[in-house]
Amino acid sequence: MRKKISLVGAGNIGGVLAQLIALKELGDVTLIDIAKGMPQGKALDLSQSSAVELFDVKIEGSNNYVSLKNSDVVVITAGIPRLPGMSRDDLLETNTKIISNIGKSINKYCPNAFVICITNPLDAMVSILQSSSKIKKNMCVGMAGILDSSRLKYFLSNELNVSIKNIETFVLGGHGDTMVPLMRYTTISGIPIQEFIKNKIITQKKLNGILKRTRNGGGEINKLLKKGTAFYAPASSAVQMIESFLKDKKMILPCAAHLSGEYGVKGLYVGVPVIIGKKGVEKIIELKLTPNEKREFNNSVQAVRELTNIASKLL
């Protein structure tokens, strides 16, 4: 029996998600959106590509949350996107209401699903999603760290002129300007980035510029597109999480996970490295941070806490 993957929000991210899931044959796909005809149209178009791409999955479109019934995985991209000049936080009020409604529907139709939130402002939204859906905290996560890390890897690979496959790095904290890229854990084919600085292959100044560009990764794309936000890389990042869950891969991935004491944080969703397997978030990897990293991380946590508190009060 094939798994059922429901995508709430059939915009750009939802469409690319559906295509990647189909190409990898991870499960049957249901696209759900309030826009009449859009999920059905995308589902039909994608289904017709199956004859060429040779995938055997069923893709359907729906305008009703009843279609969530018996989903194994739910990915939420619904909500208003950022427009140029807007910060992720500007979306708070509208998206809090949307996410809360979706959460209640998940509680009603598929309370045992593994749920991934992509909607911004990410860390606050995943918190609202978990509290409104009442699903287990380890079965509800936010997609952000993989995307932020992939942007950092791409910029480093370009600057160093090495294969992106050789670069390992990750980002902690909230999905926003306060994110904390961990350069101490950044390696190129196992060689610490510090060695590249010592050997003058890259300067600290250049590296600082890359970190700044990573923090503003979404904003840069936003500005270029003018009427939309990033969608290819966010969709790929969520698919990596889906695959790790459905195939019990136990990959270590940076995700917005619920902390209950780890990193000195309690009762909050924050970006940290986790192991994702068939039981959802199976383990939170706790790293020993330097005083400077700890300060940056706490600063990020504070920003997340403030937004989450505002969002909770809106309900």
mmCIF file of C-alpha atoms in Angstrom:
data_model
loop_
_atom_site.group_PDB
_atom_site.id
_atom_site.type_symbol
_atom_site.label_atom_id
_atom_site.label_comp_id
_atom_site.label_asym_id
_atom_site.label_seq_id
_atom_site.Cartn_x
_atom_site.Cartn_y
_atom_site.Cartn_z
ATOM 1 C CA MET A 1 0.000 0.000 0.000
ATOM 2 C CA ARG A 2 1.448 3.344 -1.037
ATOM 3 C CA LYS A 3 1.807 6.114 1.529
ATOM 4 C CA LYS A 4 -0.433 9.178 1.299
ATOM 5 C CA ILE A 5 1.252 12.586 1.245
ATOM 6 C CA SER A 6 -0.974 15.657 1.457
ATOM 7 C CA LEU A 7 0.276 19.097 0.480
ATOM 8 C CA VAL A 8 -1.728 21.998 1.897
ATOM 9 C CA GLY A 9 -1.088 24.918 -0.430
ATOM 10 C CA ALA A 10 -0.820 24.259 -4.171
ATOM 11 C CA GLY A 11 1.235 27.328 -5.066
ATOM 12 C CA ASN A 12 4.804 27.222 -6.340
ATOM 13 C CA ILE A 13 6.270 25.200 -3.451
ATOM 14 C CA GLY A 14 3.302 22.806 -3.436
ATOM 15 C CA GLY A 15 3.620 22.186 -7.168
ATOM 16 C CA VAL A 16 7.370 21.486 -7.056
ATOM 17 C CA LEU A 17 6.877 19.315 -3.947
ATOM 18 C CA ALA A 18 4.258 17.223 -5.769
ATOM 19 C CA GLN A 19 6.573 16.778 -8.748
ATOM 20 C CA LEU A 20 9.599 15.745 -6.648
ATOM 21 C CA ILE A 21 7.515 13.325 -4.557
ATOM 22 C CA ALA A 22 6.132 11.768 -7.751
ATOM 23 C CA LEU A 23 9.562 11.489 -9.418
ATOM 24 C CA LYS A 24 10.952 9.781 -6.301
ATOM 25 C CA GLU A 25 7.759 7.663 -5.987
ATOM 26 C CA LEU A 26 7.532 8.412 -2.262
ATOM 27 C CA GLY A 27 3.734 8.056 -2.196
ATOM 28 C CA ASP A 28 0.403 9.198 -3.612
ATOM 29 C CA VAL A 29 -0.066 12.961 -3.553
ATOM 30 C CA THR A 30 -3.092 15.089 -2.665
ATOM 31 C CA LEU A 31 -2.767 18.806 -3.399
ATOM 32 C CA ILE A 32 -5.159 20.905 -1.291
ATOM 33 C CA ASP A 33 -5.817 24.599 -1.856
ATOM 34 C CA ILE A 34 -8.683 27.065 -1.396
ATOM 35 C CA ALA A 35 -8.203 28.358 -4.973
ATOM 36 C CA LYS A 36 -10.846 26.582 -7.063
ATOM 37 C CA GLY A 37 -9.377 24.546 -9.902
ATOM 38 C CA MET A 38 -5.704 25.235 -9.125
ATOM 39 C CA PRO A 39 -4.865 22.022 -7.221
ATOM 40 C CA GLN A 40 -6.950 19.974 -9.673
ATOM 41 C CA GLY A 41 -5.218 21.580 -12.674
ATOM 42 C CA LYS A 42 -1.720 21.041 -11.290
ATOM 43 C CA ALA A 43 -2.574 17.457 -10.306
ATOM 44 C CA LEU A 44 -3.852 16.684 -13.812
ATOM 45 C CA ASP A 45 -0.841 18.308 -15.494
ATOM 46 C CA LEU A 46 1.593 16.404 -13.264
ATOM 47 C CA SER A 47 -0.304 13.136 -13.732
ATOM 48 C CA GLN A 48 0.043 13.485 -17.483
ATOM 49 C CA SER A 49 3.829 13.759 -17.111
ATOM 50 C CA SER A 50 3.884 10.270 -15.534
ATOM 51 C CA ALA A 51 3.834 8.650 -18.989
ATOM 52 C CA VAL A 52 7.103 10.408 -19.825
ATOM 53 C CA GLU A 53 8.803 10.303 -16.403
ATOM 54 C CA LEU A 54 7.497 6.773 -15.756
ATOM 55 C CA PHE A 55 6.351 7.165 -12.169
ATOM 56 C CA ASP A 56 3.506 5.181 -10.635
ATOM 57 C CA VAL A 57 1.834 7.447 -8.126
ATOM 58 C CA LYS A 58 -1.617 8.926 -7.991
ATOM 59 C CA ILE A 59 -1.879 12.742 -7.870
ATOM 60 C CA GLU A 60 -5.164 14.416 -6.958
ATOM 61 C CA GLY A 61 -6.324 17.977 -6.328
ATOM 62 C CA SER A 62 -8.894 19.132 -3.781
ATOM 63 C CA ASN A 63 -10.431 22.270 -2.260
ATOM 64 C CA ASN A 64 -11.498 20.520 0.918
ATOM 65 C CA TYR A 65 -9.613 19.626 4.111
ATOM 66 C CA VAL A 66 -11.605 16.356 4.250
ATOM 67 C CA SER A 67 -9.044 15.160 1.680
ATOM 68 C CA LEU A 68 -6.454 15.093 4.489
ATOM 69 C CA LYS A 69 -8.092 11.898 5.751
ATOM 70 C CA ASN A 70 -5.596 9.107 6.468
ATOM 71 C CA SER A 71 -2.538 11.080 5.350
ATOM 72 C CA ASP A 72 0.811 9.632 6.435
ATOM 73 C CA VAL A 73 2.602 12.921 5.815
ATOM 74 C CA VAL A 74 1.240 16.482 5.596
ATOM 75 C CA VAL A 75 3.305 19.417 4.335
ATOM 76 C CA ILE A 76 1.938 22.918 4.856
ATOM 77 C CA THR A 77 2.959 25.746 2.540
ATOM 78 C CA ALA A 78 -0.379 27.619 2.743
ATOM 79 C CA GLY A 79 -0.481 31.261 3.796
ATOM 80 C CA ILE A 80 0.363 34.588 2.256
ATOM 81 C CA PRO A 81 3.908 34.800 0.833
ATOM 82 C CA ARG A 82 6.377 37.596 1.393
ATOM 83 C CA LEU A 83 6.348 40.536 -0.987
ATOM 84 C CA PRO A 84 9.491 42.609 -1.612
ATOM 85 C CA GLY A 85 10.237 44.807 1.389
ATOM 86 C CA MET A 86 8.280 42.554 3.776
ATOM 87 C CA SER A 87 10.017 40.603 6.508
ATOM 88 C CA ARG A 88 8.967 37.060 7.380
ATOM 89 C CA ASP A 89 7.464 38.501 10.570
ATOM 90 C CA ASP A 90 5.090 40.811 8.642
ATOM 91 C CA LEU A 91 3.057 37.739 7.710
ATOM 92 C CA LEU A 92 2.294 36.843 11.311
ATOM 93 C CA GLU A 93 -1.351 37.781 11.799
ATOM 94 C CA THR A 94 -2.824 36.373 8.570
ATOM 95 C CA ASN A 95 -0.767 33.195 8.598
ATOM 96 C CA THR A 96 -1.454 32.461 12.278
ATOM 97 C CA LYS A 97 -5.199 32.200 11.502
ATOM 98 C CA ILE A 98 -4.623 30.081 8.387
ATOM 99 C CA ILE A 99 -2.237 27.677 10.159
ATOM 100 C CA SER A 100 -4.528 27.344 13.167
ATOM 101 C CA ASN A 101 -7.432 26.265 10.916
ATOM 102 C CA ILE A 102 -5.237 23.744 9.107
ATOM 103 C CA GLY A 103 -4.039 22.386 12.464
ATOM 104 C CA LYS A 104 -7.634 21.747 13.587
ATOM 105 C CA SER A 105 -8.323 19.873 10.327
ATOM 106 C CA ILE A 106 -5.205 17.718 10.829
ATOM 107 C CA ASN A 107 -6.438 16.904 14.332
ATOM 108 C CA LYS A 108 -9.778 15.822 12.836
ATOM 109 C CA TYR A 109 -8.648 13.857 9.782
ATOM 110 C CA CYS A 110 -5.071 12.598 10.274
ATOM 111 C CA PRO A 111 -3.889 13.033 13.888
ATOM 112 C CA ASN A 112 -1.122 10.447 13.437
ATOM 113 C CA ALA A 113 0.531 12.038 10.403
ATOM 114 C CA PHE A 114 4.081 13.371 10.286
ATOM 115 C CA VAL A 115 3.601 17.100 9.734
ATOM 116 C CA ILE A 116 6.077 19.533 8.177
ATOM 117 C CA CYS A 117 5.480 23.294 8.234
ATOM 118 C CA ILE A 118 7.089 25.584 5.627
ATOM 119 C CA THR A 119 4.866 28.652 6.114
ATOM 120 C CA ASN A 120 6.598 31.802 7.439
ATOM 121 C CA PRO A 121 7.360 33.104 10.005
ATOM 122 C CA LEU A 122 8.434 29.502 10.335
ATOM 123 C CA ASP A 123 9.329 28.942 13.997
ATOM 124 C CA ALA A 124 6.199 30.666 15.300
ATOM 125 C CA MET A 125 3.959 28.929 12.728
ATOM 126 C CA VAL A 126 5.149 25.412 13.556
ATOM 127 C CA SER A 127 4.347 26.149 17.215
ATOM 128 C CA ILE A 128 0.803 27.264 16.302
ATOM 129 C CA LEU A 129 0.435 24.208 14.069
ATOM 130 C CA GLN A 130 1.387 21.790 16.833
ATOM 131 C CA SER A 131 -0.836 23.411 19.477
ATOM 132 C CA SER A 132 -3.867 23.622 17.166
ATOM 133 C CA SER A 133 -3.453 20.087 15.748
ATOM 134 C CA LYS A 134 -2.585 18.570 19.162
ATOM 135 C CA ILE A 135 -0.357 16.015 17.416
ATOM 136 C CA LYS A 136 2.730 14.692 19.204
ATOM 137 C CA LYS A 137 5.518 17.244 19.361
ATOM 138 C CA ASN A 138 8.020 14.861 17.764
ATOM 139 C CA MET A 139 5.652 14.408 14.776
ATOM 140 C CA CYS A 140 5.456 18.124 13.982
ATOM 141 C CA VAL A 141 8.513 19.939 12.606
ATOM 142 C CA GLY A 142 9.455 23.052 10.671
ATOM 143 C CA MET A 143 11.513 23.088 7.489
ATOM 144 C CA ALA A 144 14.109 25.858 7.623
ATOM 145 C CA GLY A 145 17.566 24.685 8.660
ATOM 146 C CA ILE A 146 18.020 22.423 5.632
ATOM 147 C CA LEU A 147 17.189 25.329 3.320
ATOM 148 C CA ASP A 148 19.432 27.819 5.144
ATOM 149 C CA SER A 149 22.261 25.252 5.226
ATOM 150 C CA SER A 150 21.853 24.466 1.524
ATOM 151 C CA ARG A 151 22.139 28.158 0.691
ATOM 152 C CA LEU A 152 25.328 28.399 2.753
ATOM 153 C CA LYS A 153 26.733 25.257 1.069
ATOM 154 C CA TYR A 154 25.972 26.679 -2.365
ATOM 155 C CA PHE A 155 27.688 30.011 -1.658
ATOM 156 C CA LEU A 156 30.747 28.257 -0.168
ATOM 157 C CA SER A 157 30.985 25.830 -3.080
ATOM 158 C CA ASN A 158 30.905 28.737 -5.543
ATOM 159 C CA GLU A 159 33.496 30.757 -3.663
ATOM 160 C CA LEU A 160 35.899 27.852 -3.079
ATOM 161 C CA ASN A 161 35.271 26.370 -6.537
ATOM 162 C CA VAL A 162 34.740 22.860 -5.124
ATOM 163 C CA SER A 163 31.923 20.338 -5.515
ATOM 164 C CA ILE A 164 28.888 21.053 -3.370
ATOM 165 C CA LYS A 165 28.949 17.347 -2.438
ATOM 166 C CA ASN A 166 32.133 17.988 -0.432
ATOM 167 C CA ILE A 167 30.635 20.656 1.813
ATOM 168 C CA GLU A 168 29.109 19.951 5.207
ATOM 169 C CA THR A 169 27.681 22.757 7.302
ATOM 170 C CA PHE A 170 24.520 23.666 9.135
ATOM 171 C CA VAL A 171 22.590 26.512 10.622
ATOM 172 C CA LEU A 172 21.047 26.729 14.108
ATOM 173 C CA GLY A 173 18.337 28.934 15.580
ATOM 174 C CA GLY A 174 15.372 30.748 14.075
ATOM 175 C CA HIS A 175 14.645 31.021 10.357
ATOM 176 C CA GLY A 176 15.399 34.697 9.949
ATOM 177 C CA ASP A 177 18.038 37.356 10.386
ATOM 178 C CA THR A 178 19.121 35.898 13.739
ATOM 179 C CA MET A 179 19.989 32.417 12.387
ATOM 180 C CA VAL A 180 23.344 31.041 13.587
ATOM 181 C CA PRO A 181 25.562 29.418 10.934
ATOM 182 C CA LEU A 182 28.014 27.125 12.774
ATOM 183 C CA MET A 183 31.328 27.719 11.035
ATOM 184 C CA ARG A 184 33.176 25.606 13.611
ATOM 185 C CA TYR A 185 31.343 22.569 12.232
ATOM 186 C CA THR A 186 31.810 23.531 8.577
ATOM 187 C CA THR A 187 34.055 21.156 6.639
ATOM 188 C CA ILE A 188 35.094 20.709 3.035
ATOM 189 C CA SER A 189 35.647 16.997 2.412
ATOM 190 C CA GLY A 190 36.330 16.652 6.141
ATOM 191 C CA ILE A 191 38.784 19.597 6.246
ATOM 192 C CA PRO A 192 37.654 22.373 8.642
ATOM 193 C CA ILE A 193 36.916 25.713 6.949
ATOM 194 C CA GLN A 194 39.487 27.282 9.336
ATOM 195 C CA GLU A 195 42.255 25.509 7.368
ATOM 196 C CA PHE A 196 41.065 27.226 4.186
ATOM 197 C CA ILE A 197 41.235 30.596 5.957
ATOM 198 C CA LYS A 198 44.735 29.808 7.322
ATOM 199 C CA ASN A 199 45.928 28.846 3.836
ATOM 200 C CA LYS A 200 44.437 32.064 2.424
ATOM 201 C CA ILE A 201 42.064 30.186 0.074
ATOM 202 C CA ILE A 202 39.228 32.267 1.516
ATOM 203 C CA THR A 203 39.365 35.343 3.742
ATOM 204 C CA GLN A 204 37.357 35.857 6.916
ATOM 205 C CA LYS A 205 35.888 38.974 5.307
ATOM 206 C CA LYS A 206 34.669 36.953 2.313
ATOM 207 C CA LEU A 207 33.228 34.359 4.683
ATOM 208 C CA ASN A 208 31.374 37.038 6.676
ATOM 209 C CA GLY A 209 29.856 38.272 3.406
ATOM 210 C CA ILE A 210 28.660 34.735 2.617
ATOM 211 C CA LEU A 211 27.077 34.423 6.080
ATOM 212 C CA LYS A 212 25.270 37.714 5.586
ATOM 213 C CA ARG A 213 24.040 36.570 2.161
ATOM 214 C CA THR A 214 22.819 33.273 3.702
ATOM 215 C CA ARG A 215 20.829 35.142 6.364
ATOM 216 C CA ASN A 216 19.221 37.213 3.645
ATOM 217 C CA GLY A 217 18.849 34.249 1.255
ATOM 218 C CA GLY A 218 15.075 34.419 0.936
ATOM 219 C CA GLY A 219 14.994 38.213 0.752
ATOM 220 C CA GLU A 220 17.467 38.260 -2.149
ATOM 221 C CA ILE A 221 15.320 35.868 -4.214
ATOM 222 C CA ASN A 222 12.204 37.764 -3.173
ATOM 223 C CA LYS A 223 13.674 40.991 -4.501
ATOM 224 C CA LEU A 224 14.627 39.414 -7.829
ATOM 225 C CA LEU A 225 11.280 37.683 -8.386
ATOM 226 C CA LYS A 226 9.340 40.779 -7.258
ATOM 227 C CA LYS A 227 6.064 38.872 -6.945
ATOM 228 C CA GLY A 228 7.055 35.640 -5.292
ATOM 229 C CA THR A 229 9.337 33.772 -2.928
ATOM 230 C CA ALA A 230 11.841 30.935 -3.259
ATOM 231 C CA PHE A 231 10.218 27.605 -4.076
ATOM 232 C CA TYR A 232 12.624 25.101 -5.687
ATOM 233 C CA ALA A 233 15.083 24.855 -2.770
ATOM 234 C CA PRO A 234 12.363 24.925 -0.051
ATOM 235 C CA ALA A 235 10.532 22.056 -1.802
ATOM 236 C CA SER A 236 13.742 19.995 -2.143
ATOM 237 C CA SER A 237 14.492 20.573 1.544
ATOM 238 C CA ALA A 238 11.063 19.327 2.648
ATOM 239 C CA VAL A 239 11.347 16.250 0.394
ATOM 240 C CA GLN A 240 14.578 15.303 2.181
ATOM 241 C CA MET A 241 12.636 15.323 5.471
ATOM 242 C CA ILE A 242 9.748 13.289 3.985
ATOM 243 C CA GLU A 243 12.147 10.694 2.603
ATOM 244 C CA SER A 244 14.027 10.350 5.890
ATOM 245 C CA PHE A 245 10.700 9.760 7.684
ATOM 246 C CA LEU A 246 9.052 7.379 5.187
ATOM 247 C CA LYS A 247 12.188 5.327 4.533
ATOM 248 C CA ASP A 248 13.356 5.442 8.174
ATOM 249 C CA LYS A 249 16.700 6.820 6.960
ATOM 250 C CA LYS A 250 17.555 8.428 10.304
ATOM 251 C CA MET A 251 19.292 11.365 8.610
ATOM 252 C CA ILE A 252 20.697 14.134 10.799
ATOM 253 C CA LEU A 253 18.955 17.276 9.559
ATOM 254 C CA PRO A 254 18.664 20.806 10.962
ATOM 255 C CA CYS A 255 14.932 21.377 11.577
ATOM 256 C CA ALA A 256 12.701 23.517 13.771
ATOM 257 C CA ALA A 257 11.996 21.002 16.538
ATOM 258 C CA HIS A 258 10.275 21.243 19.907
ATOM 259 C CA LEU A 259 12.823 21.676 22.675
ATOM 260 C CA SER A 260 12.081 20.588 26.211
ATOM 261 C CA GLY A 261 15.287 21.520 27.998
ATOM 262 C CA GLU A 262 17.841 20.899 25.246
ATOM 263 C CA TYR A 263 20.172 23.861 24.637
ATOM 264 C CA GLY A 264 18.634 25.349 27.813
ATOM 265 C CA VAL A 265 15.364 26.035 25.952
ATOM 266 C CA LYS A 266 11.976 24.784 27.107
ATOM 267 C CA GLY A 267 8.616 24.656 25.335
ATOM 268 C CA LEU A 268 9.689 26.283 22.075
ATOM 269 C CA TYR A 269 10.270 25.300 18.449
ATOM 270 C CA VAL A 270 13.808 26.267 17.371
ATOM 271 C CA GLY A 271 16.165 25.117 14.609
ATOM 272 C CA VAL A 272 18.548 22.390 15.844
ATOM 273 C CA PRO A 273 20.068 19.210 14.341
ATOM 274 C CA VAL A 274 17.703 16.235 14.746
ATOM 275 C CA ILE A 275 17.494 12.621 13.625
ATOM 276 C CA ILE A 276 14.373 11.958 11.528
ATOM 277 C CA GLY A 277 13.187 8.352 11.249
ATOM 278 C CA LYS A 278 9.893 6.484 11.134
ATOM 279 C CA LYS A 279 8.944 7.823 14.600
ATOM 280 C CA GLY A 280 9.380 11.443 13.481
ATOM 281 C CA VAL A 281 12.007 13.408 15.393
ATOM 282 C CA GLU A 282 13.729 10.498 17.114
ATOM 283 C CA LYS A 283 16.556 12.437 18.722
ATOM 284 C CA ILE A 284 17.716 16.015 19.178
ATOM 285 C CA ILE A 285 21.474 16.351 18.760
ATOM 286 C CA GLU A 286 22.782 18.678 21.449
ATOM 287 C CA LEU A 287 26.058 20.419 20.637
ATOM 288 C CA LYS A 288 28.371 22.163 23.050
ATOM 289 C CA LEU A 289 28.417 25.772 21.921
ATOM 290 C CA THR A 290 31.195 28.299 22.485
ATOM 291 C CA PRO A 291 30.233 31.383 24.563
ATOM 292 C CA ASN A 292 29.915 33.425 21.356
ATOM 293 C CA GLU A 293 27.759 30.789 19.588
ATOM 294 C CA LYS A 294 25.660 30.453 22.732
ATOM 295 C CA ARG A 295 25.105 34.212 22.837
ATOM 296 C CA GLU A 296 24.047 34.273 19.161
ATOM 297 C CA PHE A 297 21.809 31.226 19.665
ATOM 298 C CA ASN A 298 20.126 32.749 22.751
ATOM 299 C CA ASN A 299 19.553 35.949 20.806
ATOM 300 C CA SER A 300 17.865 33.907 18.062
ATOM 301 C CA VAL A 301 15.789 31.979 20.616
ATOM 302 C CA GLN A 302 14.633 35.270 22.140
ATOM 303 C CA ALA A 303 13.454 36.530 18.719
ATOM 304 C CA VAL A 304 11.577 33.247 18.147
ATOM 305 C CA ARG A 305 10.018 33.390 21.627
ATOM 306 C CA GLU A 306 8.728 36.931 21.104
ATOM 307 C CA LEU A 307 7.125 36.060 17.744
ATOM 308 C CA THR A 308 5.634 32.821 19.079
ATOM 309 C CA ASN A 309 4.115 34.681 22.042
ATOM 310 C CA ILE A 310 2.543 37.303 19.735
ATOM 311 C CA ALA A 311 1.165 34.548 17.473
ATOM 312 C CA SER A 312 -0.308 32.651 20.454
ATOM 313 C CA LYS A 313 -2.086 35.798 21.653
ATOM 314 C CA LEU A 314 -3.644 36.344 18.208
ATOM 315 C CA LEU A 315 -5.652 33.142 18.537
#
